[in-house]
Coordinates of C-alpha atoms in Angstrom, one line a residue:
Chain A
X2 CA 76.0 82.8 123.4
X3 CA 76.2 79.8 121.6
X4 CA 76.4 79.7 117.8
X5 CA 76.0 77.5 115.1
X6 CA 79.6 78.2 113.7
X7 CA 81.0 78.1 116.8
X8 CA 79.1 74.7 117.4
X9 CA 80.3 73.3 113.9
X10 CA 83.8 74.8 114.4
X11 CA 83.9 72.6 117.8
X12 CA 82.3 69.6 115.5
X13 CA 85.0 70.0 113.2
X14 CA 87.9 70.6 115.4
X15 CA 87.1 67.1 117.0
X16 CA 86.6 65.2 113.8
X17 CA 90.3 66.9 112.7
X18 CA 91.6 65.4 115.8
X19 CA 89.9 62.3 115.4
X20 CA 91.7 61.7 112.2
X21 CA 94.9 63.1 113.2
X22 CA 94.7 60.5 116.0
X23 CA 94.1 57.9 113.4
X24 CA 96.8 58.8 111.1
X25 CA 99.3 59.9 113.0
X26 CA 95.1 114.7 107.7
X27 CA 96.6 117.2 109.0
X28 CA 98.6 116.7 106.1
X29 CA 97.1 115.2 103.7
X30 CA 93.4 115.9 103.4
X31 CA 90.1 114.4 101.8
X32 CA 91.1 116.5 98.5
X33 CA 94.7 114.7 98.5
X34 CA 93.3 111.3 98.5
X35 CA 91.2 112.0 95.9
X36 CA 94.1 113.4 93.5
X37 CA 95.9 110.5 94.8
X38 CA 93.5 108.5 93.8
X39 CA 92.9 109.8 90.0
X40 CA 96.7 109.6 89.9
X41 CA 96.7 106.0 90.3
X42 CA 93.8 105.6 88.2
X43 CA 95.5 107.4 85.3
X44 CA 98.1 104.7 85.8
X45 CA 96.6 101.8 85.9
X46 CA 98.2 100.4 89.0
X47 CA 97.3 99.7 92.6
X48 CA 97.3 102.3 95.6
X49 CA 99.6 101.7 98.7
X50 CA 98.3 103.2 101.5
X51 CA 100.7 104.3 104.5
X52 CA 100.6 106.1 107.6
X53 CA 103.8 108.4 108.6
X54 CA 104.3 109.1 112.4
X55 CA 106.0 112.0 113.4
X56 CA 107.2 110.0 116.9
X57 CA 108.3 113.7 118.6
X58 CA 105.2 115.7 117.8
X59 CA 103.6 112.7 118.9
X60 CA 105.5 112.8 122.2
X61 CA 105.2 116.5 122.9
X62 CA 101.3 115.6 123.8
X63 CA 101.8 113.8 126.6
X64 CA 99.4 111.3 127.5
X65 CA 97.3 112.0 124.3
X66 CA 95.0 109.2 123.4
X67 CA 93.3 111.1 120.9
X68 CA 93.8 108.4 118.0
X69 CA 93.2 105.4 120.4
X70 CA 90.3 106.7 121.4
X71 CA 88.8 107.4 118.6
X72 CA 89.5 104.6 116.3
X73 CA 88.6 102.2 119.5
X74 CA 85.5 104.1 119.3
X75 CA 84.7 103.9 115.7
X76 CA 85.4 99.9 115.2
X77 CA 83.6 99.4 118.9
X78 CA 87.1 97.7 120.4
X79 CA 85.7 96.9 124.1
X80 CA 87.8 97.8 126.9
X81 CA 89.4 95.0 128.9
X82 CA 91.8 95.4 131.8
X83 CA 93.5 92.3 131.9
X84 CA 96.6 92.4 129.5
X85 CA 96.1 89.0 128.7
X86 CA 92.8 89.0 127.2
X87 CA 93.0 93.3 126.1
X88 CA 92.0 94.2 122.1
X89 CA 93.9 96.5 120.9
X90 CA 94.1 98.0 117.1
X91 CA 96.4 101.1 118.0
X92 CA 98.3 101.7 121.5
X93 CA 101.7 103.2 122.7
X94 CA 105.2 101.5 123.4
X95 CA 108.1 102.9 124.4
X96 CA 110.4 103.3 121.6
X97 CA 113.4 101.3 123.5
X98 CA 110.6 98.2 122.9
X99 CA 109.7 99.8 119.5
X100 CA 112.7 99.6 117.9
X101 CA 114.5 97.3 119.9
X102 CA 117.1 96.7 117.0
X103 CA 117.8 100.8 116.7
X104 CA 119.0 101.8 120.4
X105 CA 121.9 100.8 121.9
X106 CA 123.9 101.6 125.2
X107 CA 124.5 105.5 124.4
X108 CA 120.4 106.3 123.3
X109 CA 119.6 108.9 125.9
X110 CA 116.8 108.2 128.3
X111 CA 114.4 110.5 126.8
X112 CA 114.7 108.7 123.7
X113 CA 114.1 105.0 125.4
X114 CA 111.3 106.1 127.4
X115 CA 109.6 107.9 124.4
X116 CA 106.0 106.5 123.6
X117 CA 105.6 105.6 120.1
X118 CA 102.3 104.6 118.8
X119 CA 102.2 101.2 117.1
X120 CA 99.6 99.4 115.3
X121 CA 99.3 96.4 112.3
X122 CA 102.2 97.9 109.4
X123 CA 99.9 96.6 107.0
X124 CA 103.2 95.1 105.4
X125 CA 104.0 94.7 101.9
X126 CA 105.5 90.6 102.6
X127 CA 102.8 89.6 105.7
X128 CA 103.7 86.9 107.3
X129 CA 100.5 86.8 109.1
X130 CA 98.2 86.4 105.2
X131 CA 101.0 83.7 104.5
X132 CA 100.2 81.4 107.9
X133 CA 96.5 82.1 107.6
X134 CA 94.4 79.1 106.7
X135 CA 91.2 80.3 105.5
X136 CA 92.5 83.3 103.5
X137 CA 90.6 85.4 106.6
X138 CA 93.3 87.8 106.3
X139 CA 94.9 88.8 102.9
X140 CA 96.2 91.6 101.1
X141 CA 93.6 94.2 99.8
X142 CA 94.3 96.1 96.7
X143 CA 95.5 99.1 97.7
X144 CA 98.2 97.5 100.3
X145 CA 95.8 97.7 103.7
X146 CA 95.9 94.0 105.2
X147 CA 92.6 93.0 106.0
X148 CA 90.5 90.9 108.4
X149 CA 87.4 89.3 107.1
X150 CA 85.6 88.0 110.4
X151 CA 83.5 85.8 108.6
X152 CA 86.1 83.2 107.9
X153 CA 88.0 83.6 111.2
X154 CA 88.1 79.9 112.6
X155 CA 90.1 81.7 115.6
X156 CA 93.3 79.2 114.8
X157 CA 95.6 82.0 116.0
X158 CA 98.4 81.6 113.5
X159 CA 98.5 84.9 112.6
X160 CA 98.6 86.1 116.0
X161 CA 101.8 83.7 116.7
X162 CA 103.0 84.7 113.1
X163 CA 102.6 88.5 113.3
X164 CA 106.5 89.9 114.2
X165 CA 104.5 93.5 116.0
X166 CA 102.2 91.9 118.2
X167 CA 99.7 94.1 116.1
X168 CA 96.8 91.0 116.5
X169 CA 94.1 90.6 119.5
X170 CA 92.5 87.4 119.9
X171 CA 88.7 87.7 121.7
X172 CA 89.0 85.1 124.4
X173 CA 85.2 86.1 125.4
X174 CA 82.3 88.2 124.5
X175 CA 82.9 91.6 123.7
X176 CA 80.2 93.4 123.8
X177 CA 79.8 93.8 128.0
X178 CA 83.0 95.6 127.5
X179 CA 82.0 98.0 125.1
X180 CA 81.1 101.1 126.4
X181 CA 78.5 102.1 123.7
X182 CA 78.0 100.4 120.8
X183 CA 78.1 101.9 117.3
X184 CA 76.1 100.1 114.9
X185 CA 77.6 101.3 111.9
X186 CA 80.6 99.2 112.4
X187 CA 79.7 95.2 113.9
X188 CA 81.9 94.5 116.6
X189 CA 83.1 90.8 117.2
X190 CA 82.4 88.0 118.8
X191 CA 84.6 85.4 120.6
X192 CA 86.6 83.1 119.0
X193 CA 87.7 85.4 115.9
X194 CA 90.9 87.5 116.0
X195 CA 90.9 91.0 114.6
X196 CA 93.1 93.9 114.1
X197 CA 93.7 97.7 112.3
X198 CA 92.1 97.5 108.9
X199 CA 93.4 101.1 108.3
X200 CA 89.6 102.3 108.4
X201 CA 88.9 100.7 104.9
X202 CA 85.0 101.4 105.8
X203 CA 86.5 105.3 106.0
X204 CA 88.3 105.5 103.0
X205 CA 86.1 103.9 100.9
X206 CA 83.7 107.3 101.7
X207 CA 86.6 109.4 101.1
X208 CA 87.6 109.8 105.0
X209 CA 91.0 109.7 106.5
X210 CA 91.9 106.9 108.9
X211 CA 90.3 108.1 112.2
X212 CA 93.2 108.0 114.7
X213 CA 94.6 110.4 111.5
X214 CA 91.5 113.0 111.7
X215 CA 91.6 112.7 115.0
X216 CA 95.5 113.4 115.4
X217 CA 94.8 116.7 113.3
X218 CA 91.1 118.0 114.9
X219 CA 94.3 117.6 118.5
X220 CA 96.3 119.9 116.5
X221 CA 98.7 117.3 116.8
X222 CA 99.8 116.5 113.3
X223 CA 101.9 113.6 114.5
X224 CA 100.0 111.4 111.7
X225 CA 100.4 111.3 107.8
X226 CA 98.1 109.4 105.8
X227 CA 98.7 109.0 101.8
X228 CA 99.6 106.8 98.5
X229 CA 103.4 105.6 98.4
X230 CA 102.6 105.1 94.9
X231 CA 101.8 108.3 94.0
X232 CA 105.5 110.4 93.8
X233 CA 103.5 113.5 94.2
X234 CA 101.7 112.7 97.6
X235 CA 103.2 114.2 100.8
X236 CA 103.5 111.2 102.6
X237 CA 105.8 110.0 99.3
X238 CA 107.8 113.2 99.8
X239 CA 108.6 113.1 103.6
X240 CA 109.6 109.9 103.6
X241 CA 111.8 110.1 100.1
X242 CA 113.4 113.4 102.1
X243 CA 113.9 112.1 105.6
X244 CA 115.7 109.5 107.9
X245 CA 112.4 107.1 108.7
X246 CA 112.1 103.9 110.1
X247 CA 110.2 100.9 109.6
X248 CA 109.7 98.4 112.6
X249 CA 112.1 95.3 112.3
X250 CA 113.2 96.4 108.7
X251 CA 115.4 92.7 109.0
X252 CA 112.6 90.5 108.6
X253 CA 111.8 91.6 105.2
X254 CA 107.9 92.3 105.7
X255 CA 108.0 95.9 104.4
X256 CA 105.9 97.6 106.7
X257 CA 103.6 100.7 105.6
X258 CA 104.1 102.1 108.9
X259 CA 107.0 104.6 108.6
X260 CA 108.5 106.2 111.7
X261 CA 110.5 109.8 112.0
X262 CA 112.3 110.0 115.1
Chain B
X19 CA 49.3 31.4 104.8
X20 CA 48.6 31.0 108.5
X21 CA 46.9 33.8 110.4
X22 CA 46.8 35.8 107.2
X23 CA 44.4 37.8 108.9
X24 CA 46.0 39.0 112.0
X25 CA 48.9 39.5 109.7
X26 CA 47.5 42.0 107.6
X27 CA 45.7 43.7 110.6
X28 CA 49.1 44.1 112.2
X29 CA 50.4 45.6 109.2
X30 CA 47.7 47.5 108.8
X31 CA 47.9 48.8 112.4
X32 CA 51.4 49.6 112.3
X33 CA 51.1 51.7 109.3
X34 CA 48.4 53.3 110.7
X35 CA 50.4 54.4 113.7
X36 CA 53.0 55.6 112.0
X37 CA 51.6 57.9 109.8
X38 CA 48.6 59.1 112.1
X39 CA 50.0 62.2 113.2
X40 CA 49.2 62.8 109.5
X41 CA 45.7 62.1 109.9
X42 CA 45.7 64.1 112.8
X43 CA 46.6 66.8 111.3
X44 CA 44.0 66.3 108.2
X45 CA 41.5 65.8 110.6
X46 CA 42.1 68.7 112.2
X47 CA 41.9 70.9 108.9
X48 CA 45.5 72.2 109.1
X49 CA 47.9 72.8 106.5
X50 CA 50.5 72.6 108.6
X51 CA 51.1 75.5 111.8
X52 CA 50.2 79.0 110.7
X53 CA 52.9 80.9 108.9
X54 CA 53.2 83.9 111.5
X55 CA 52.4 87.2 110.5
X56 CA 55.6 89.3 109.4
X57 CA 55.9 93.2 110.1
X58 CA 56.4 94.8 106.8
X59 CA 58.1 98.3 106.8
X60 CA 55.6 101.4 106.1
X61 CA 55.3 101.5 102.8
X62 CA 57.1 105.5 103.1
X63 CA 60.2 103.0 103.4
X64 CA 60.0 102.5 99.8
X65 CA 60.6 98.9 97.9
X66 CA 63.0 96.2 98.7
X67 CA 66.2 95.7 97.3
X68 CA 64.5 93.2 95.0
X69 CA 61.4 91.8 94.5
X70 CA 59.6 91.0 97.5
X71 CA 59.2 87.4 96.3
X72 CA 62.8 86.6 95.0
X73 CA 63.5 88.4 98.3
X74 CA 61.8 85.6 100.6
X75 CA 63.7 82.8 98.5
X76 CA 67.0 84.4 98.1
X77 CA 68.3 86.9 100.3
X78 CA 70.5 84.8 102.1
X79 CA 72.5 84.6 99.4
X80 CA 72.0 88.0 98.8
X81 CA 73.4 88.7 102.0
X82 CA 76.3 86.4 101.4
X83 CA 77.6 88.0 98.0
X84 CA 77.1 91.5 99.6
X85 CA 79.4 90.2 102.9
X86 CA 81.7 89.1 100.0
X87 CA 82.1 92.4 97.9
X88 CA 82.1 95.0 100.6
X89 CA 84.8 93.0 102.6
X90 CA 86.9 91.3 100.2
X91 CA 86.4 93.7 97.1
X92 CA 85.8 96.7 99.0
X93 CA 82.8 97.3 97.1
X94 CA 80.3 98.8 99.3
X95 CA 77.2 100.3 97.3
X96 CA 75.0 98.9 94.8
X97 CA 73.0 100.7 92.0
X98 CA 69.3 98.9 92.2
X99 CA 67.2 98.2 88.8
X100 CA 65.5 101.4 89.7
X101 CA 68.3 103.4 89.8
X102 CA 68.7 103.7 93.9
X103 CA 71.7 103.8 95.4
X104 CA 72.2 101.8 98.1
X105 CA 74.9 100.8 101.2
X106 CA 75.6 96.8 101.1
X107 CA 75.0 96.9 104.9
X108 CA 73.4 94.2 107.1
X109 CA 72.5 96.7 109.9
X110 CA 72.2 100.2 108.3
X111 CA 70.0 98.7 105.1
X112 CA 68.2 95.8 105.6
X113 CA 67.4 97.0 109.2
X114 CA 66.8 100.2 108.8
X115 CA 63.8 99.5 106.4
X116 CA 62.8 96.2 107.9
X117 CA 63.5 97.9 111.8
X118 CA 61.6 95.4 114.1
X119 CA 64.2 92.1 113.6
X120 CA 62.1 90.2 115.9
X121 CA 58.7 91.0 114.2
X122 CA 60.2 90.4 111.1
X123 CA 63.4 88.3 110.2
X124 CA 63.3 86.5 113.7
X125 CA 59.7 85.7 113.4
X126 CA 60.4 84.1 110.3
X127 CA 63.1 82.1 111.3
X128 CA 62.2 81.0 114.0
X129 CA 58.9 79.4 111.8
X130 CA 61.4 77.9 109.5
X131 CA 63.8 76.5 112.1
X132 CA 66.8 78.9 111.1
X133 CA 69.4 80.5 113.3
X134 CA 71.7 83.0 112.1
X135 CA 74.4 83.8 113.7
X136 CA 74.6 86.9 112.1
X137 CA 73.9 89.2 114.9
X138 CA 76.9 87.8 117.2
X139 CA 78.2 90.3 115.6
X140 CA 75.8 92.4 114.1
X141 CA 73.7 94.6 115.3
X142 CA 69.7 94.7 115.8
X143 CA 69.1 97.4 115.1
X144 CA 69.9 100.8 112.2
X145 CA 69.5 103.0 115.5
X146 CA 71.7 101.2 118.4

């Protein structure tokens, strides 16, 4: 299919190159986001969403894709083989990849080998809001990084620029790939780049992150969803009172993705 | 002036030709090609988000501020004038009142010589 922006994006590409050439919930529920929310109301300042995962509970379901599937299902991410050309929002690694900078020659196997699920950090510094051109992805106001496809030019800077690999590019159509399409939620089309938005269309109706719901209707309860800003909120407490991780702490993004091993 | 007159029958030829399919058209008794006939929504469906005349001027826009706020602002409902609440959604709201696209926005469009590209992403219809 054949689009006027796609059509003007080619027009503009070559006139850009023409003159370069010239010029040289299980935990915390529906309820707890509320409170969370009044809290930060009551204050004045700005949210910070964040998701906990508990990496062993996680593990101890092996071979769950309870939360893939169902935020893959929600957002209508198609389904494509070939790892080159795959969309992904949320997927498995093993932790040895995961935390490359953490294990060393004595981590045990089980360790190395265990899948962790990894998705966009939604960081605090993103590097991929600073390389963007077009402002297509930026900061919300309660922390969640977004992706407005509307002003995707497909440049891929962010992809390059994003340290977690947490960004798909759509090298063609989605939609033959998509098993069955929700229309509640537009999928994309080729040429743009997308990405987790930790469910912003949820939580804006007062739902937790899918791949969170999900994770507790499992009985899993690997996944913790809350307000960093609010001291009282659960996710706030178990990470204040445990040893957790954040992916690549070194680079100074501050990733809202926090990791118990 | 030599020829004066074949002059000024040339001219007069030429503008002629140029601006016959004018003519034509006048001859003819047309106003220009029909404007197609639109499928409104039942009348059940209730009113439009605005006035159905502001509407046929303006909704692009419309449609642009509402991408705008529920994206960028996270702001996803409106309050109308008459006190509805409504989703800022392309599909779900606008579709699901105005349901047949192609009897309705498509027709339209494709009278005026517009193509959104909208529904590359989109989709067609409120129901799937």
């Amino acid at each position: 299919m054949e689009s006027g922006r796609r059509e003007f994006l080619k027009t503009a590409a070559g006139a850009a190159a023409l003159g370069l050439g010239a010029g040289a919930a299980s935990f915390v529920g529906a309820e707890a986001l509320a409170r969370s929310r009044a809290g930060q109301a009551a204050a004045g300042g700005g949210k910070r969403y964040a998701l906990a995962v508990d990496t062993k509970k996680c593990a101890e379901r092996e071979g769950c894709r309870a939360c893939i599937d169902a935020c893959h299902v929600t957002h209508n991410v198609p389904r494509i083989e070939n790892r080159e050309e795959e969309i992904k929002w949320v997927w498995k690694e093993e932790a040895e990849w995961v935390f490359q900078d953490r294990v060393h020659e004595y981590s045990g196997a089980e360790l190395r080998r265990r899948p962790v699920l990894v998705l966009c950090n939604h960081c605090d510094n993103p590097p991929c809001v600073r390389v963007c051109p077009t402002q297509a992805t930026f900061k919300s106001a309660d922390g969640p990084v977004m992706m407005d496809p509307h002003r995707c030019i497909g440049c891929r800077y962010c992809v390059v620029g994003c340290p977690y690999g947490a960004r798909s590019f759509n090298w063609k159509d989605p939609r033959p790939y998509i098993e069955h399409v929700d229309p509640a939620y537009p999928p994309r089309a080729r040429g743009v780049v997308e990405k987790c938005t930790m469910c912003s269309e949820r939580l804006a109706h007062g739902l937790l992150p899918a791949c969170v719901e999900a994770c507790a209707r499992e009985g899993a309860g690997a996944l913790l969803f809350g307000d960093m800003n609010d001291p009282e909120s659960e996710i706030r407490k178990r990470v204040e009172s445990s040893l957790s991780l954040r992916r690549k702490e070194h680079l100074g993004t501050r990733p809202q993705v926090y990791y118990t091993l | 002036m030599y020829d004066g007159g074949k002059v000024v029958f040339g001219l007069a030829l030429f503008v002629a030709l140029c601006t016959s399919p004018l003519w034509l058209s006048v001859a003819r008794g047309g106003g220009g090609a029909e404007a197609p006939p639109l499928q409104m929504p039942a009348p059940a469906a209730g009113k439009c988000v605005r006035d159905g005349e502001w509407m046929r001027n303006s909704h692009m826009e419309l449609l642009n501020s509402w991408r705008d706020e529920v994206v960028r602002e996270g702001k996803r409902s409106e309050q109308l004038a008459d006190g509805r609440v409504i989703e800022k959604s392309l599909t779900k709201t606008c579709l699901g009142c105005h349901t047949d696209k192609t009897q309705f926005c498509d027709r339209c469009h494709d009278y005026v010589g517009v193509k959104p590209f909208c529904f590359d992403c989109h989709v067609e219809t409120a129901g799937g």
